Every structure is written in C-alpha cells, then in structure tokens.
Amino acid sequence: MGNGSGSVDGSSGGLTYKDAGVDIDAGTELVRRIAKMAPGIGGFGGLFPLGKDDLLSSIELALRDSYLVAGTDGVGTKLKLAFETGIHDTIGIDLVAMSVNDIVTSGAKPLFFLDYFATSHLDVDLAEKVIRGIVDGCQQSDCALLGGETAEMPDFYAEGEYDLSGFAVGIVKKELVIDGNNIVAGDVLIGLPSSGVHSNGFSLVRRVLDRSGLSLKNQLPGNDLTLGEALMAPTVIYVKQVLDIVGKGGVKGIAHITGGGFTDNIPRVFPKGLGAAIYNNSWEAPPVFKWIQEAGNIEDAEMRRTFNMGIGMVLVVPKEVGRRIVEDGEHKACLIGEVVGTEGVSYL
C-alpha cells in the first residue's frame, strides 16, 4: 500500500477505521458495559463449565446419556416497531425467548446463549439497552449469556437501525426427550397464555397499522395501553414453567406457537394420522388481537395461522394430567382442545 501524505477529505494524515464509519473505541466501551452485566464476556470464545466434578469419566457419562439441543432465531420486523417506539430494553427478551422457547419443547434445559448485534454506526447507549434485555431474558430462562458479536457495518443498515440474531444450546437426558411419539387420540391440549403478539406476524401487523390510519402512540381501543406498548410487550419465556410441568410427569409433546400459529405448529408434534380439535372460546385472547383482526379485516383462518391468538405454548398430556395442571392453578394453564384421529387442526 502506498504511503500518501493526504487523506480523502483533504485533511492531513492517513485514513482511519473511524473515518470509514467504524468506531473501535465505541465497541470497546460496549464490551466493557456488557462485561458488568455478564461477567466472563470479552475473550475470543465463551467457556461453559460442564460440571464441577474433576472426574472426566463422570462428565463423559453425563454427555453420553444426554442430547445437546440447539436453536437459533431472530425477532423479525418487530424490530421496526422498536425503532419507531424507541422501546429497546425489551427486544432482547424477545430474542432470547424465540430460541429458548424452541429448545425447551424437547424437554431441554437451556445452558447458554449467544447473540449477534449488527448496526450501521454503533450507538453504545442504545446497544446497552438491547443487551440488557438479552441479559434479562437469559436470567428468566436460567441460562448463561456466554458471548456474542457486535458488528458495525457502515452503509449496510439505515441510520439508527440494527439487526439481531440469537443462538441457544440446551441439554436433555436421552430417556427424558419429549418427541410426541407416544401421543394418542384422547390426549388433551393444555395452553399457556401469551403476553400478546410475541415476535411473529409483524409484517402483517405493520400493514394493518398503516391501513388503520392510527399511530403507535394512539390508545389500543378499550385499553389503557398505547398500540406501541401493546405490540411491543415482550415474548413470554416459558422455560421455567414448562420444565416445572415436565418434571411432574406426563407431558408427551410440546408446541411453541410462533409463525404459522396454531394451524402449522401444533401438528408438528403429532404422529402421523393425528390432529387437534381446538375448543373455541376456551381462553381469553389479549385485546390486541381483536384490534388487529378488525382493523385489518382479517379472516379467522388467517389469524389462526399467523398469530398465537393468546396461547404461546401448547402441551399435549393425558386427560388426567391435564386436569391436574389446570386445577392446581400454578401456571394459569387452560384446557384448549384434544387430540383426534384426523390430521390437521379443527375448531369446535
């Protein structure tokens, strides 16, 4: 490379990485702040202890008898609403939720989480809010934030915007894996309530918002929340309550209700030839879904295959186990349907 005496902008001295739009000092400051929230972060790779036992054989035995379960996801165009509302401190919870809620469906306990944060120009204060939400999500799911990547990519993203991805790894003993293989007709479906839209369907939500003529600052009809607050409600992290229910026995299958809604997600846990009959009006959906449907003039079938409709996780259990889960009232669970001998999802 030549050793020219002038810079592109005419000032003296050579170009720097900062001139090109990447502020290394800002990245260093962000790492320093993250390290306060998640000690141990800052090296080239994160170390996760496999156990306190020094005997290698016992660790090998534990791994031989278990599966590692991995999942990855983002939060989609819900990020657009974060940019518009300025609500950045909970989007990290959504990020963690989307991965850990997936891996817990096999009965796995999340071990650790990694994140990827990319932006055009690093705003340390904004990034700290996002990472703080990720730390919160990891605490809610009892897993370690083991590391991540912060990428500053000038001219790649719009000013003030960013993108997120998350990666989770968990573990489950082989004999405790939940795979749906022993589900039979007559088993029942237990639903765990959602907080709202969670992190799926926001491309449709944003189209509805545009068509409605309302802004995110307008009140959600019949509610104290603004539309922005209702739509940005963080995804429920189901890890602790699902593992608690699983630990009491009887759970045969678990479906995380994400993109595809009830229609596509529930059948994923069934053996061939079985389907689900959902009891209409067996739970109360958050008001935001009624507004979305009315403002967008959306048909019932489209709502059910796009959104969670107020149920974020579905557990398939024998009838007597379902009765026990609902009656103990610990997890606000409700009986929402049953397994039938016809494939697909129908509504009664």
mmCIF file of C-alpha atoms in Angstrom, residues 30-31 33-43 45-49 92-93 95-96 100 109-117 127-150 164-169:
data_model
loop_
_atom_site.group_PDB
_atom_site.id
_atom_site.type_symbol
_atom_site.label_atom_id
_atom_site.label_comp_id
_atom_site.label_asym_id
_atom_site.label_seq_id
_atom_site.Cartn_x
_atom_site.Cartn_y
_atom_site.Cartn_z
ATOM 1 C CA LEU A 30 -19.848 -1.571 24.817
ATOM 2 C CA VAL A 31 -17.879 -4.706 25.706
ATOM 3 C CA ARG A 33 -20.521 -2.358 29.820
ATOM 4 C CA ILE A 34 -21.648 -5.849 28.803
ATOM 5 C CA ALA A 35 -18.955 -7.392 30.997
ATOM 6 C CA LYS A 36 -20.561 -5.688 34.002
ATOM 7 C CA MET A 37 -23.861 -7.417 33.198
ATOM 8 C CA ALA A 38 -22.414 -10.772 32.131
ATOM 9 C CA PRO A 39 -19.003 -11.383 33.743
ATOM 10 C CA GLY A 40 -16.675 -13.538 31.697
ATOM 11 C CA ILE A 41 -17.538 -11.972 28.345
ATOM 12 C CA GLY A 42 -14.747 -10.275 26.437
ATOM 13 C CA GLY A 43 -12.475 -13.046 25.223
ATOM 14 C CA GLY A 45 -14.676 -17.502 22.920
ATOM 15 C CA GLY A 46 -17.002 -18.249 25.820
ATOM 16 C CA LEU A 47 -16.261 -21.109 28.200
ATOM 17 C CA PHE A 48 -19.132 -23.104 29.679
ATOM 18 C CA PRO A 49 -18.301 -25.477 32.593
ATOM 19 C CA GLY A 92 -33.541 -8.610 23.837
ATOM 20 C CA ILE A 93 -36.049 -10.598 25.895
ATOM 21 C CA LEU A 95 -34.575 -12.543 21.113
ATOM 22 C CA VAL A 96 -33.768 -14.972 23.915
ATOM 23 C CA VAL A 100 -35.047 -20.967 24.374
ATOM 24 C CA LYS A 109 -32.852 -27.073 29.877
ATOM 25 C CA PRO A 110 -31.084 -24.108 28.229
ATOM 26 C CA LEU A 111 -27.391 -23.949 29.106
ATOM 27 C CA PHE A 112 -26.097 -20.882 27.309
ATOM 28 C CA PHE A 113 -26.996 -18.191 24.790
ATOM 29 C CA LEU A 114 -25.045 -16.228 22.174
ATOM 30 C CA ASP A 115 -26.187 -13.067 20.411
ATOM 31 C CA TYR A 116 -25.372 -11.207 17.204
ATOM 32 C CA PHE A 117 -25.973 -7.443 17.104
ATOM 33 C CA ALA A 127 -26.857 -1.151 22.243
ATOM 34 C CA GLU A 128 -26.521 -1.358 26.020
ATOM 35 C CA LYS A 129 -30.334 -1.238 26.345
ATOM 36 C CA VAL A 130 -30.686 -4.080 23.850
ATOM 37 C CA ILE A 131 -28.025 -6.200 25.557
ATOM 38 C CA ARG A 132 -29.592 -5.504 28.953
ATOM 39 C CA GLY A 133 -32.789 -7.093 27.621
ATOM 40 C CA ILE A 134 -30.797 -10.106 26.450
ATOM 41 C CA VAL A 135 -29.278 -10.441 29.926
ATOM 42 C CA ASP A 136 -32.785 -10.216 31.414
ATOM 43 C CA GLY A 137 -34.014 -12.936 29.056
ATOM 44 C CA CYS A 138 -31.118 -15.201 29.986
ATOM 45 C CA GLN A 139 -31.867 -14.709 33.673
ATOM 46 C CA GLN A 140 -35.538 -15.549 33.075
ATOM 47 C CA SER A 141 -34.537 -18.771 31.317
ATOM 48 C CA ASP A 142 -31.777 -19.609 33.802
ATOM 49 C CA CYS A 143 -29.072 -19.814 31.162
ATOM 50 C CA ALA A 144 -25.717 -18.094 30.742
ATOM 51 C CA LEU A 145 -25.049 -15.299 28.272
ATOM 52 C CA LEU A 146 -21.811 -16.819 27.052
ATOM 53 C CA GLY A 147 -20.807 -14.344 24.381
ATOM 54 C CA GLY A 148 -21.809 -12.621 21.188
ATOM 55 C CA GLU A 149 -20.786 -10.465 18.264
ATOM 56 C CA THR A 150 -21.255 -6.735 17.777
ATOM 57 C CA LEU A 164 -30.428 -9.186 15.975
ATOM 58 C CA SER A 165 -29.938 -12.937 15.959
ATOM 59 C CA GLY A 166 -29.726 -15.349 18.860
ATOM 60 C CA PHE A 167 -28.392 -18.859 19.414
ATOM 61 C CA ALA A 168 -29.218 -21.152 22.344
ATOM 62 C CA VAL A 169 -27.879 -24.542 23.434
#
